[in-house]
mmCIF file of C-alpha atoms and ligand atoms in Angstrom:
data_model
loop_
_atom_site.group_PDB
_atom_site.id
_atom_site.type_symbol
_atom_site.label_atom_id
_atom_site.label_comp_id
_atom_site.label_asym_id
_atom_site.label_seq_id
_atom_site.Cartn_x
_atom_site.Cartn_y
_atom_site.Cartn_z
ATOM 1 C CA VAL A 14 -27.477 -12.298 8.941
ATOM 2 C CA ALA A 15 -24.333 -14.316 9.415
ATOM 3 C CA ALA A 16 -21.195 -14.349 11.547
ATOM 4 C CA LEU A 17 -18.176 -14.850 9.330
ATOM 5 C CA ARG A 18 -14.602 -15.749 10.102
ATOM 6 C CA PHE A 19 -12.041 -13.045 9.371
ATOM 7 C CA SER A 20 -10.895 -14.510 6.050
ATOM 8 C CA GLU A 21 -14.482 -15.088 4.870
ATOM 9 C CA ALA A 22 -15.487 -11.523 5.736
ATOM 10 C CA ARG A 23 -12.481 -10.098 3.933
ATOM 11 C CA GLU A 24 -13.227 -12.223 0.853
ATOM 12 C CA SER A 25 -16.832 -11.049 0.959
ATOM 13 C CA VAL A 26 -15.742 -7.388 0.884
ATOM 14 C CA LEU A 27 -13.262 -7.968 -1.955
ATOM 15 C CA ARG A 28 -15.783 -9.979 -3.959
ATOM 16 C CA GLU A 29 -18.758 -7.637 -3.528
ATOM 17 C CA VAL A 30 -16.806 -4.423 -4.117
ATOM 18 C CA SER A 31 -14.890 -5.818 -7.110
ATOM 19 C CA ALA A 32 -18.172 -6.943 -8.692
ATOM 20 C CA GLY A 33 -20.279 -3.950 -7.665
ATOM 21 C CA ARG A 34 -17.954 -0.966 -8.087
ATOM 22 C CA SER A 35 -18.521 1.425 -10.963
ATOM 23 C CA ALA A 36 -15.661 2.734 -13.083
ATOM 24 C CA PRO A 37 -14.433 6.018 -11.561
ATOM 25 C CA SER A 38 -14.019 9.094 -13.761
ATOM 26 C CA LYS A 39 -10.503 10.262 -14.651
ATOM 27 C CA ASP A 40 -8.478 13.344 -13.715
ATOM 28 C CA LEU A 41 -5.412 14.697 -15.489
ATOM 29 C CA VAL A 42 -2.896 15.656 -12.786
ATOM 30 C CA GLU A 43 0.591 17.112 -12.761
ATOM 31 C CA LEU A 44 3.234 14.390 -12.425
ATOM 32 C CA CYS A 45 4.490 15.042 -8.887
ATOM 33 C CA ALA A 46 0.925 15.593 -7.620
ATOM 34 C CA SER A 47 0.017 12.045 -8.683
ATOM 35 C CA SER A 48 1.695 10.294 -5.745
ATOM 36 C CA GLY A 49 -0.615 7.698 -4.199
ATOM 37 C CA ARG A 50 -3.186 8.031 -7.000
ATOM 38 C CA ILE A 51 -4.312 5.144 -9.206
ATOM 39 C CA LEU A 52 -3.088 5.195 -12.796
ATOM 40 C CA ALA A 53 -5.995 5.422 -15.284
ATOM 41 C CA GLU A 54 -4.039 4.730 -18.503
ATOM 42 C CA ASP A 55 -1.471 2.243 -19.753
ATOM 43 C CA ILE A 56 2.001 3.745 -20.123
ATOM 44 C CA ALA A 57 4.265 2.713 -23.018
ATOM 45 C CA ALA A 58 8.016 3.264 -23.373
ATOM 46 C CA ASP A 59 8.634 6.152 -25.808
ATOM 47 C CA ARG A 60 11.963 4.641 -26.971
ATOM 48 C CA ASP A 61 14.218 1.712 -26.151
ATOM 49 C CA TYR A 62 15.629 1.667 -22.608
ATOM 50 C CA PRO A 63 18.500 2.050 -22.627
ATOM 51 C CA PRO A 64 18.331 3.733 -26.045
ATOM 52 C CA LEU A 65 21.915 2.626 -26.761
ATOM 53 C CA ALA A 66 24.103 -0.122 -25.292
ATOM 54 C CA ARG A 67 25.479 1.443 -22.120
ATOM 55 C CA SER A 68 28.405 0.756 -19.825
ATOM 56 C CA VAL A 69 27.494 -0.067 -16.239
ATOM 57 C CA ARG A 70 31.066 0.425 -14.951
ATOM 58 C CA ASP A 71 33.909 2.897 -15.112
ATOM 59 C CA GLY A 72 36.644 1.170 -17.144
ATOM 60 C CA PHE A 73 37.536 0.337 -20.727
ATOM 61 C CA ALA A 74 35.447 -0.700 -23.696
ATOM 62 C CA VAL A 75 37.269 -3.540 -25.472
ATOM 63 C CA ARG A 76 36.904 -6.685 -27.549
ATOM 64 C CA ALA A 77 36.570 -9.670 -25.207
ATOM 65 C CA ALA A 78 38.608 -11.933 -27.528
ATOM 66 C CA ASP A 79 41.741 -9.758 -26.997
ATOM 67 C CA PHE A 80 42.068 -10.915 -23.384
ATOM 68 C CA PRO A 81 44.037 -11.857 -21.386
ATOM 69 C CA GLY A 82 46.421 -9.443 -23.087
ATOM 70 C CA GLN A 83 47.463 -5.878 -23.753
ATOM 71 C CA VAL A 84 45.660 -3.266 -25.917
ATOM 72 C CA ARG A 85 46.150 0.383 -26.815
ATOM 73 C CA VAL A 86 43.856 3.154 -25.523
ATOM 74 C CA ILE A 87 42.634 5.228 -28.492
ATOM 75 C CA GLY A 88 40.273 7.654 -26.749
ATOM 76 C CA GLU A 89 37.600 8.134 -24.133
ATOM 77 C CA VAL A 90 33.832 8.429 -23.888
ATOM 78 C CA ARG A 91 31.878 9.803 -20.986
ATOM 79 C CA ALA A 92 28.177 9.911 -20.056
ATOM 80 C CA GLY A 93 26.473 12.496 -22.248
ATOM 81 C CA ASP A 94 28.899 11.874 -25.123
ATOM 82 C CA ARG A 95 29.321 9.425 -28.012
ATOM 83 C CA PHE A 96 32.579 7.966 -29.346
ATOM 84 C CA SER A 97 32.787 8.954 -32.991
ATOM 85 C CA GLY A 98 35.040 6.222 -34.357
ATOM 86 C CA SER A 99 34.878 2.477 -34.256
ATOM 87 C CA LEU A 100 36.969 0.195 -32.075
ATOM 88 C CA ARG A 101 39.108 -2.560 -33.645
ATOM 89 C CA SER A 102 40.920 -5.559 -32.240
ATOM 90 C CA GLY A 103 43.911 -4.453 -30.128
ATOM 91 C CA GLU A 104 42.209 -1.234 -29.068
ATOM 92 C CA ALA A 105 40.402 0.113 -25.993
ATOM 93 C CA VAL A 106 38.323 3.226 -25.293
ATOM 94 C CA GLU A 107 38.240 4.562 -21.759
ATOM 95 C CA ILE A 108 34.585 4.681 -20.697
ATOM 96 C CA MET A 109 32.560 6.036 -17.773
ATOM 97 C CA THR A 110 29.444 4.557 -16.179
ATOM 98 C CA GLY A 111 26.353 5.359 -18.242
ATOM 99 C CA ALA A 112 28.299 6.219 -21.411
ATOM 100 C CA PRO A 113 27.309 4.574 -24.725
ATOM 101 C CA VAL A 114 29.499 1.618 -25.694
ATOM 102 C CA PRO A 115 31.577 2.507 -28.821
ATOM 103 C CA ASP A 116 30.875 0.648 -32.060
ATOM 104 C CA GLY A 117 33.074 -2.428 -32.327
ATOM 105 C CA ALA A 118 33.409 -2.984 -28.554
ATOM 106 C CA ASP A 119 31.758 -6.041 -27.006
ATOM 107 C CA ALA A 120 32.767 -5.887 -23.321
ATOM 108 C CA ILE A 121 33.818 -3.528 -20.544
ATOM 109 C CA ILE A 122 36.811 -4.148 -18.257
ATOM 110 C CA MET A 123 36.528 -2.492 -14.857
ATOM 111 C CA VAL A 124 39.184 0.126 -14.192
ATOM 112 C CA GLU A 125 40.106 -1.797 -11.004
ATOM 113 C CA HIS A 126 41.100 -4.852 -13.112
ATOM 114 C CA ILE A 127 43.747 -3.352 -15.421
ATOM 115 C CA LYS A 128 47.302 -2.101 -15.193
ATOM 116 C CA ARG A 129 47.921 1.037 -17.211
ATOM 117 C CA ASP A 130 51.251 1.967 -18.774
ATOM 118 C CA GLY A 131 51.029 5.123 -20.889
ATOM 119 C CA ASP A 132 48.716 4.398 -23.824
ATOM 120 C CA PHE A 133 48.481 0.677 -22.991
ATOM 121 C CA ILE A 134 46.320 -1.331 -20.594
ATOM 122 C CA THR A 135 46.982 -4.922 -19.591
ATOM 123 C CA THR A 136 45.014 -7.570 -17.763
ATOM 124 C CA ASP A 137 45.778 -11.247 -17.225
ATOM 125 C CA ARG A 138 42.089 -12.041 -16.716
ATOM 126 C CA PRO A 139 39.857 -13.431 -19.430
ATOM 127 C CA VAL A 140 36.993 -11.062 -20.365
ATOM 128 C CA LYS A 141 33.453 -12.294 -20.961
ATOM 129 C CA LEU A 142 31.497 -11.231 -24.024
ATOM 130 C CA ASN A 143 29.015 -8.416 -23.154
ATOM 131 C CA GLU A 144 30.352 -8.111 -19.641
ATOM 132 C CA PHE A 145 29.188 -4.881 -17.899
ATOM 133 C CA ILE A 146 27.187 -3.834 -20.943
ATOM 134 C CA ASN A 147 23.518 -3.008 -20.611
ATOM 135 C CA PRO A 148 22.253 -3.812 -24.144
ATOM 136 C CA GLN A 149 19.927 -1.475 -26.047
ATOM 137 C CA GLY A 150 16.291 -2.157 -25.127
ATOM 138 C CA SER A 151 17.225 -4.556 -22.307
ATOM 139 C CA GLU A 152 15.103 -2.728 -19.712
ATOM 140 C CA SER A 153 12.173 -2.063 -22.027
ATOM 141 C CA GLU A 154 11.624 -1.780 -25.747
ATOM 142 C CA ARG A 155 9.993 1.153 -27.504
ATOM 143 C CA GLY A 156 6.195 0.752 -27.392
ATOM 144 C CA GLN A 157 6.293 -1.846 -24.624
ATOM 145 C CA VAL A 158 3.748 -1.235 -21.839
ATOM 146 C CA VAL A 159 5.745 -0.465 -18.699
ATOM 147 C CA MET A 160 2.841 0.364 -16.342
ATOM 148 C CA ARG A 161 -0.810 -0.531 -16.422
ATOM 149 C CA SER A 162 -4.008 1.225 -15.501
ATOM 150 C CA GLY A 163 -4.929 0.265 -11.920
ATOM 151 C CA GLU A 164 -1.443 0.580 -10.425
ATOM 152 C CA ARG A 165 -0.951 2.892 -7.446
ATOM 153 C CA LEU A 166 1.672 5.537 -8.226
ATOM 154 C CA ASP A 167 4.657 5.571 -5.879
ATOM 155 C CA TYR A 168 7.972 7.414 -6.215
ATOM 156 C CA ALA A 169 9.537 4.762 -8.454
ATOM 157 C CA LYS A 170 6.541 4.665 -10.797
ATOM 158 C CA ILE A 171 6.619 8.474 -10.918
ATOM 159 C CA ALA A 172 10.327 8.218 -11.843
ATOM 160 C CA MET A 173 9.327 5.877 -14.688
ATOM 161 C CA LEU A 174 6.690 8.362 -15.889
ATOM 162 C CA ALA A 175 9.328 11.110 -15.805
ATOM 163 C CA THR A 176 11.722 8.865 -17.735
ATOM 164 C CA VAL A 177 9.238 8.375 -20.577
ATOM 165 C CA GLY A 178 8.564 12.113 -20.687
ATOM 166 C CA ARG A 179 5.218 12.477 -18.908
ATOM 167 C CA THR A 180 4.687 15.821 -17.175
ATOM 168 C CA GLY A 181 1.052 14.938 -16.465
ATOM 169 C CA VAL A 182 -0.815 11.676 -16.053
ATOM 170 C CA LEU A 183 -4.392 10.367 -16.038
ATOM 171 C CA VAL A 184 -5.507 9.011 -12.668
ATOM 172 C CA TYR A 185 -8.876 7.873 -11.334
ATOM 173 C CA SER A 186 -11.008 10.309 -9.356
ATOM 174 C CA LYS A 187 -11.089 9.664 -5.616
ATOM 175 C CA PRO A 188 -14.224 7.995 -4.237
ATOM 176 C CA ARG A 189 -16.159 10.086 -1.707
ATOM 177 C CA ALA A 190 -16.648 8.413 1.656
ATOM 178 C CA ALA A 191 -19.254 9.907 3.990
ATOM 179 C CA ILE A 192 -18.383 9.572 7.680
ATOM 180 C CA LEU A 193 -21.277 9.350 10.110
ATOM 181 C CA ALA A 194 -20.605 9.033 13.837
ATOM 182 C CA THR A 195 -23.556 8.000 15.977
ATOM 183 C CA GLY A 196 -24.276 8.248 19.683
ATOM 184 C CA ASP A 197 -26.036 10.440 22.242
ATOM 185 C CA GLU A 198 -22.790 10.635 24.245
ATOM 186 C CA ILE A 199 -20.637 12.096 21.423
ATOM 187 C CA VAL A 200 -19.577 15.764 21.480
ATOM 188 C CA GLU A 201 -17.440 17.820 19.075
ATOM 189 C CA ILE A 202 -13.664 17.803 19.623
ATOM 190 C CA GLY A 203 -13.615 21.473 20.618
ATOM 191 C CA GLU A 204 -16.254 21.023 23.301
ATOM 192 C CA GLN A 205 -15.747 20.333 27.009
ATOM 193 C CA PRO A 206 -17.458 16.970 27.534
ATOM 194 C CA LEU A 207 -19.383 16.194 30.707
ATOM 195 C CA ASP A 208 -18.245 13.087 32.559
ATOM 196 C CA HIS A 209 -20.742 10.897 30.713
ATOM 197 C CA GLN A 210 -19.764 12.255 27.279
ATOM 198 C CA VAL A 211 -16.861 11.525 24.894
ATOM 199 C CA ARG A 212 -15.299 13.583 22.150
ATOM 200 C CA ASN A 213 -15.766 12.435 18.566
ATOM 201 C CA SER A 214 -12.393 10.833 17.913
ATOM 202 C CA ASN A 215 -13.777 8.316 15.390
ATOM 203 C CA SER A 216 -14.627 10.935 12.778
ATOM 204 C CA ALA A 217 -11.049 12.239 13.085
ATOM 205 C CA SER A 218 -9.345 8.839 12.744
ATOM 206 C CA LEU A 219 -11.698 7.833 9.933
ATOM 207 C CA SER A 220 -11.112 10.991 7.873
ATOM 208 C CA VAL A 221 -7.378 10.404 8.044
ATOM 209 C CA GLN A 222 -7.734 6.725 7.225
ATOM 210 C CA VAL A 223 -10.014 7.514 4.271
ATOM 211 C CA ALA A 224 -7.500 10.006 2.890
ATOM 212 C CA ARG A 225 -4.655 7.549 3.351
ATOM 213 C CA ALA A 226 -6.614 4.867 1.485
ATOM 214 C CA GLY A 227 -7.087 7.235 -1.465
ATOM 215 C CA GLY A 228 -10.622 8.451 -0.744
ATOM 216 C CA MET A 229 -12.173 11.840 -0.017
ATOM 217 C CA ALA A 230 -13.753 12.105 3.417
ATOM 218 C CA GLU A 231 -17.058 13.948 3.830
ATOM 219 C CA LEU A 232 -17.922 14.554 7.477
ATOM 220 C CA LEU A 233 -21.574 14.443 8.472
ATOM 221 C CA PRO A 234 -22.942 15.779 11.775
ATOM 222 C CA VAL A 235 -23.211 13.224 14.606
ATOM 223 C CA ALA A 236 -26.409 11.172 14.458
ATOM 224 C CA ARG A 237 -28.240 10.967 17.769
ATOM 225 C CA ASP A 238 -29.594 7.572 18.795
ATOM 226 C CA ASN A 239 -33.147 7.994 17.439
ATOM 227 C CA TYR A 240 -34.722 6.837 14.194
ATOM 228 C CA GLU A 241 -35.492 10.201 12.626
ATOM 229 C CA ALA A 242 -32.040 11.741 13.097
ATOM 230 C CA THR A 243 -30.223 8.543 12.141
ATOM 231 C CA ARG A 244 -32.371 7.931 9.080
ATOM 232 C CA LYS A 245 -31.993 11.472 7.767
ATOM 233 C CA LEU A 246 -28.218 11.387 8.088
ATOM 234 C CA ILE A 247 -27.883 7.871 6.661
ATOM 235 C CA GLU A 248 -29.887 9.019 3.628
ATOM 236 C CA ARG A 249 -27.478 11.929 3.228
ATOM 237 C CA GLY A 250 -24.516 9.581 3.643
ATOM 238 C CA LEU A 251 -25.815 7.309 0.889
ATOM 239 C CA GLU A 252 -25.408 10.183 -1.578
ATOM 240 C CA ALA A 253 -21.639 9.654 -1.315
ATOM 241 C CA ASP A 254 -19.887 6.713 -3.010
ATOM 242 C CA LEU A 255 -19.431 4.871 0.286
ATOM 243 C CA LEU A 256 -20.915 5.333 3.758
ATOM 244 C CA LEU A 257 -18.857 4.704 6.892
ATOM 245 C CA LEU A 258 -20.861 4.661 10.100
ATOM 246 C CA SER A 259 -19.330 4.400 13.536
ATOM 247 C CA GLY A 260 -21.249 3.056 16.509
ATOM 248 C CA GLY A 261 -24.778 1.844 16.921
ATOM 249 C CA VAL A 262 -24.252 -1.673 15.574
ATOM 250 C CA SER A 263 -23.927 -3.658 18.833
ATOM 251 C CA ALA A 264 -26.788 -5.449 20.552
ATOM 252 C CA GLY A 265 -27.844 -2.533 22.795
ATOM 253 C CA LYS A 266 -31.351 -1.119 22.955
ATOM 254 C CA TYR A 267 -30.252 2.119 21.226
ATOM 255 C CA ASP A 268 -28.090 0.448 18.569
ATOM 256 C CA ILE A 269 -30.468 1.281 15.739
ATOM 257 C CA VAL A 270 -28.168 1.666 12.733
ATOM 258 C CA GLU A 271 -28.988 -1.766 11.283
ATOM 259 C CA LYS A 272 -32.731 -1.269 11.748
ATOM 260 C CA VAL A 273 -32.642 2.062 9.942
ATOM 261 C CA LEU A 274 -30.563 0.595 7.117
ATOM 262 C CA ALA A 275 -32.984 -2.337 6.832
ATOM 263 C CA GLU A 276 -35.883 0.118 6.559
ATOM 264 C CA LEU A 277 -34.020 1.787 3.705
ATOM 265 C CA GLY A 278 -33.971 -1.560 1.914
ATOM 266 C CA ALA A 279 -30.360 -2.484 2.660
ATOM 267 C CA GLU A 280 -28.847 -5.793 1.679
ATOM 268 C CA PHE A 281 -26.516 -7.121 4.409
ATOM 269 C CA PHE A 282 -23.539 -9.258 3.413
ATOM 270 C CA PHE A 283 -22.586 -9.852 7.049
ATOM 271 C CA ASP A 284 -23.266 -8.270 10.415
ATOM 272 C CA ARG A 285 -20.812 -10.095 12.647
ATOM 273 C CA VAL A 286 -17.177 -11.125 12.159
ATOM 274 C CA LEU A 287 -15.246 -13.411 14.481
ATOM 275 C CA ILE A 288 -12.565 -10.840 15.249
ATOM 276 C CA GLN A 289 -11.489 -8.718 18.181
ATOM 277 C CA PRO A 290 -11.741 -5.806 18.299
ATOM 278 C CA GLY A 291 -14.695 -5.185 15.994
ATOM 279 C CA GLN A 292 -16.941 -8.227 16.246
ATOM 280 C CA PRO A 293 -20.287 -6.452 15.479
ATOM 281 C CA LEU A 294 -18.986 -5.135 12.117
ATOM 282 C CA VAL A 295 -21.693 -4.700 9.450
ATOM 283 C CA PHE A 296 -21.157 -4.626 5.681
ATOM 284 C CA GLY A 297 -23.880 -4.145 3.112
ATOM 285 C CA ARG A 298 -25.367 -2.109 0.286
ATOM 286 C CA ALA A 299 -28.300 0.288 0.266
ATOM 287 C CA GLN A 300 -29.640 2.346 -2.623
ATOM 288 C CA GLY A 301 -26.757 1.120 -4.743
ATOM 289 C CA LYS A 302 -24.055 2.253 -2.280
ATOM 290 C CA PHE A 303 -21.827 0.122 -0.087
ATOM 291 C CA PHE A 304 -21.751 0.877 3.621
ATOM 292 C CA PHE A 305 -19.842 -0.282 6.664
ATOM 293 C CA GLY A 306 -21.296 -0.128 10.152
ATOM 294 C CA LEU A 307 -18.094 0.049 12.149
ATOM 295 C CA PRO A 308 -18.403 -0.705 15.876
ATOM 296 C CA GLY A 309 -18.007 2.528 17.848
ATOM 297 C CA ASN A 310 -15.234 1.727 20.278
ATOM 298 C CA PRO A 311 -12.285 3.678 18.890
ATOM 299 C CA ALA A 312 -9.939 0.691 18.474
ATOM 300 C CA SER A 313 -12.738 -1.285 16.799
ATOM 301 C CA THR A 314 -13.436 1.575 14.400
ATOM 302 C CA MET A 315 -9.755 2.013 13.507
ATOM 303 C CA ILE A 316 -9.003 -1.704 13.106
ATOM 304 C CA THR A 317 -12.135 -2.637 11.169
ATOM 305 C CA PHE A 318 -11.492 0.253 8.808
ATOM 306 C CA GLU A 319 -7.948 -1.021 8.150
ATOM 307 C CA LEU A 320 -9.080 -4.634 7.711
ATOM 308 C CA PHE A 321 -12.130 -4.044 5.492
ATOM 309 C CA ALA A 322 -13.087 -0.482 4.551
ATOM 310 C CA ARG A 323 -9.609 0.378 3.328
ATOM 311 C CA ALA A 324 -9.791 -2.443 0.781
ATOM 312 C CA ALA A 325 -13.191 -1.197 -0.384
ATOM 313 C CA ILE A 326 -11.881 2.346 -0.909
ATOM 314 C CA GLU A 327 -8.777 1.104 -2.727
ATOM 315 C CA LEU A 328 -10.857 -1.010 -5.093
ATOM 316 C CA MET A 329 -13.371 1.811 -5.611
ATOM 317 C CA SER A 330 -10.427 4.106 -6.493
ATOM 318 C CA GLY A 331 -9.772 1.896 -9.508
ATOM 319 C CA SER A 332 -6.920 -0.043 -7.914
ATOM 320 C CA ALA A 333 -6.443 -3.424 -9.568
ATOM 321 C CA GLU A 334 -5.647 -5.063 -6.236
ATOM 322 C CA THR A 335 -5.520 -4.491 -2.516
ATOM 323 C CA GLN A 336 -3.337 -6.130 0.088
ATOM 324 C CA LEU A 337 -3.108 -6.144 3.847
ATOM 325 C CA PRO A 338 0.361 -5.034 5.001
ATOM 326 C CA LEU A 339 1.149 -8.307 6.792
ATOM 327 C CA SER A 340 4.555 -9.679 7.722
ATOM 328 C CA TYR A 341 6.200 -11.702 10.487
ATOM 329 C CA ALA A 342 8.343 -10.763 13.488
ATOM 330 C CA ARG A 343 9.780 -12.621 16.493
ATOM 331 C CA LEU A 344 7.889 -12.371 19.754
ATOM 332 C CA THR A 345 9.921 -10.942 22.633
ATOM 333 C CA ARG A 346 7.658 -12.789 25.069
ATOM 334 C CA GLU A 347 5.115 -15.574 25.172
ATOM 335 C CA PHE A 348 1.629 -14.772 23.887
ATOM 336 C CA HIS A 349 -1.605 -16.679 24.330
ATOM 337 C CA HIS A 350 -5.258 -15.984 23.639
ATOM 338 C CA ARG A 351 -8.555 -17.815 23.613
ATOM 339 C CA PRO A 352 -9.093 -19.347 20.146
ATOM 340 C CA GLY A 353 -12.294 -18.669 18.217
ATOM 341 C CA LEU A 354 -11.622 -15.027 17.283
ATOM 342 C CA THR A 355 -8.830 -13.584 15.153
ATOM 343 C CA ARG A 356 -7.320 -10.822 17.290
ATOM 344 C CA PHE A 357 -5.542 -7.667 16.136
ATOM 345 C CA LEU A 358 -3.833 -6.204 19.175
ATOM 346 C CA PRO A 359 -1.629 -3.140 19.629
ATOM 347 C CA ALA A 360 2.092 -3.888 19.712
ATOM 348 C CA ARG A 361 5.539 -2.319 19.335
ATOM 349 C CA ARG A 362 7.805 -3.454 16.559
ATOM 350 C CA SER A 363 11.546 -2.996 17.121
ATOM 351 C CA SER A 364 13.400 -0.451 14.988
ATOM 352 C CA ASP A 365 15.053 -3.204 12.930
ATOM 353 C CA GLY A 366 11.569 -4.623 12.290
ATOM 354 C CA LEU A 367 12.533 -8.117 13.449
ATOM 355 C CA GLU A 368 10.956 -8.238 16.914
ATOM 356 C CA ILE A 369 7.436 -7.597 18.153
ATOM 357 C CA THR A 370 6.193 -6.925 21.681
ATOM 358 C CA PRO A 371 2.457 -7.019 22.427
ATOM 359 C CA SER A 372 1.357 -3.892 24.332
ATOM 360 C CA GLY A 373 -0.852 -3.939 27.375
ATOM 361 C CA TRP A 374 -4.241 -2.387 26.749
ATOM 362 C CA GLN A 375 -7.518 -1.821 28.522
ATOM 363 C CA GLY A 376 -9.642 -3.090 25.645
ATOM 364 C CA SER A 377 -11.119 -1.558 22.541
ATOM 365 C CA GLY A 378 -11.845 1.822 24.144
ATOM 366 C CA ASP A 379 -8.148 2.399 24.878
ATOM 367 C CA VAL A 380 -7.185 5.146 22.410
ATOM 368 C CA GLY A 381 -3.855 5.687 24.215
ATOM 369 C CA ALA A 382 -2.740 2.102 23.588
ATOM 370 C CA MET A 383 -3.634 2.511 19.905
ATOM 371 C CA ALA A 384 -1.713 5.781 19.754
ATOM 372 C CA ARG A 385 1.416 4.215 21.324
ATOM 373 C CA ALA A 386 1.384 1.135 19.083
ATOM 374 C CA ASN A 387 3.339 1.083 15.817
ATOM 375 C CA ALA A 388 1.924 -2.265 14.650
ATOM 376 C CA TYR A 389 -0.625 -4.958 15.555
ATOM 377 C CA ILE A 390 -0.012 -8.591 16.312
ATOM 378 C CA VAL A 391 -2.375 -10.950 14.541
ATOM 379 C CA ALA A 392 -3.447 -13.917 16.694
ATOM 380 C CA GLU A 393 -5.130 -16.485 14.441
ATOM 381 C CA GLU A 394 -8.452 -17.932 15.531
ATOM 382 C CA ASP A 395 -7.309 -21.570 15.532
ATOM 383 C CA ARG A 396 -4.220 -21.292 17.715
ATOM 384 C CA GLU A 397 -3.783 -20.658 21.433
ATOM 385 C CA LEU A 398 -0.115 -20.206 22.226
ATOM 386 C CA TRP A 399 2.980 -18.580 20.711
ATOM 387 C CA ALA A 400 6.286 -19.108 22.540
ATOM 388 C CA LYS A 401 8.843 -16.362 23.103
ATOM 389 C CA GLY A 402 11.086 -16.194 20.010
ATOM 390 C CA GLU A 403 8.463 -17.646 17.658
ATOM 391 C CA LEU A 404 7.430 -15.820 14.511
ATOM 392 C CA MET A 405 4.091 -14.100 14.836
ATOM 393 C CA ARG A 406 2.027 -12.404 12.162
ATOM 394 C CA VAL A 407 2.144 -8.600 12.248
ATOM 395 C CA LEU A 408 -0.141 -6.054 10.613
ATOM 396 C CA ASP A 409 1.543 -2.714 9.906
ATOM 397 C CA LYS A 410 -0.148 0.338 11.357
HETATM 398 P P1 LIG B 528 -21.330 1.789 20.191
HETATM 399 O O1 LIG B 528 -20.680 0.961 19.144
HETATM 400 O O2 LIG B 528 -22.265 2.814 19.637
HETATM 401 O O3 LIG B 528 -21.974 0.925 21.229
HETATM 402 O O4 LIG B 528 -20.183 2.601 20.915
HETATM 403 C C1 LIG B 528 -19.269 1.960 21.752
HETATM 404 C C2 LIG B 528 -18.467 2.963 22.519
HETATM 405 O O5 LIG B 528 -17.575 3.594 21.628
HETATM 406 C C3 LIG B 528 -19.288 4.094 23.112
HETATM 407 O O6 LIG B 528 -19.640 3.827 24.431
HETATM 408 C C4 LIG B 528 -18.387 5.293 23.047
HETATM 409 O O7 LIG B 528 -17.699 5.400 24.286
HETATM 410 C C5 LIG B 528 -17.419 4.951 21.965
HETATM 411 N N1 LIG B 528 -17.683 5.749 20.804
HETATM 412 C C6 LIG B 528 -18.733 5.618 19.948
HETATM 413 N N2 LIG B 528 -18.668 6.514 18.967
HETATM 414 C C7 LIG B 528 -17.543 7.229 19.186
HETATM 415 C C8 LIG B 528 -16.910 8.300 18.502
HETATM 416 N N3 LIG B 528 -17.432 8.824 17.396
HETATM 417 N N4 LIG B 528 -15.756 8.795 19.012
HETATM 418 C C9 LIG B 528 -15.225 8.277 20.136
HETATM 419 N N5 LIG B 528 -15.769 7.247 20.808
HETATM 420 C C10 LIG B 528 -16.908 6.738 20.352
HETATM 421 MG MG1 LIG B 529 -23.677 4.109 20.403
#
């Protein structure tokens, strides 16, 4: 079909999946089991937050207009309590962080800013109106939507659900992704391979990547490099919501995945992307299901999943958006590559996150280099050289 640049291929995946995905069903799950799931309902505040004006400091509730000056302490209020009376000019109520501001008070003075003498406090500073007061409803008002369907639940969103009193929450069901490794040379992990065989590491990395993206992995048996076996297993794979194939998409004589898919009436959106690793990547749809033909070299399979299939699974999970975890770090040494391909290469990011060192590797079959890396440098297709100390784009692992 067509060879696309990295950005074009990524846009193609986002566009096709956003347009072609069907609405997932919904599951009701217990609050703390909802981590990483996609919210399937809008969440409204059940009351004002905060429900009362609240002090954000330990100190004294006062009237701002009394200061600079001296006032008399008439009582105290702590978090979990309310002050019963009302505060008048010339008076202060000792207050703790989180406690409701007494009626009549319009500012808080920090305890560090006063001098206390028996029942009296003094400060020679002016006090600003509403200082250190979190007004009622300032975080959210009762009925206001605080989270929307399509957001991925993380610990802070789960804290918000707990705050508004949700012990359970509606989330979207996980899409099922069938994983189909291909190749005559592939043996099961528990087997002793002969010298010309390799263990099936791609099905292992892919199942973990699928789960991390929010999908449910379904492992199929390895397809041998002949039409009948490959076709039968591809047909089984297309019963899932998404089919992830590894191997069999290069230009070799026994790379038959594309031919079998074409026979099954597949539509191909692209079958080559100007990236390394992973150039022969295939993306299409057959029998109403999206599929990716991921190149079989382990680094190619892992990287192309992260760059493309992960986005597809996130969108199919009902997520409103999907982003690549990209950032910048300073190169600890010079880096150059041949322009024309966007490269994603194993690297080590320093513990403070600020520096990046490209790793050596033996190419896209080097599982060890992938295992040692904690990030990837991203070398854009239109640039040749990055000097030591320059900022370079980094993809998180
Ligand atoms: P292919 O894309 O089918 O040409 O495969 C490229 C290379 O990737 C093969 O020579 C294998 O060494 C390796 N490979 C393919 N599939 C797997 C797999 N499932 N697990 C580990 N390595 C694989
Ligand atoms: Mg193969």
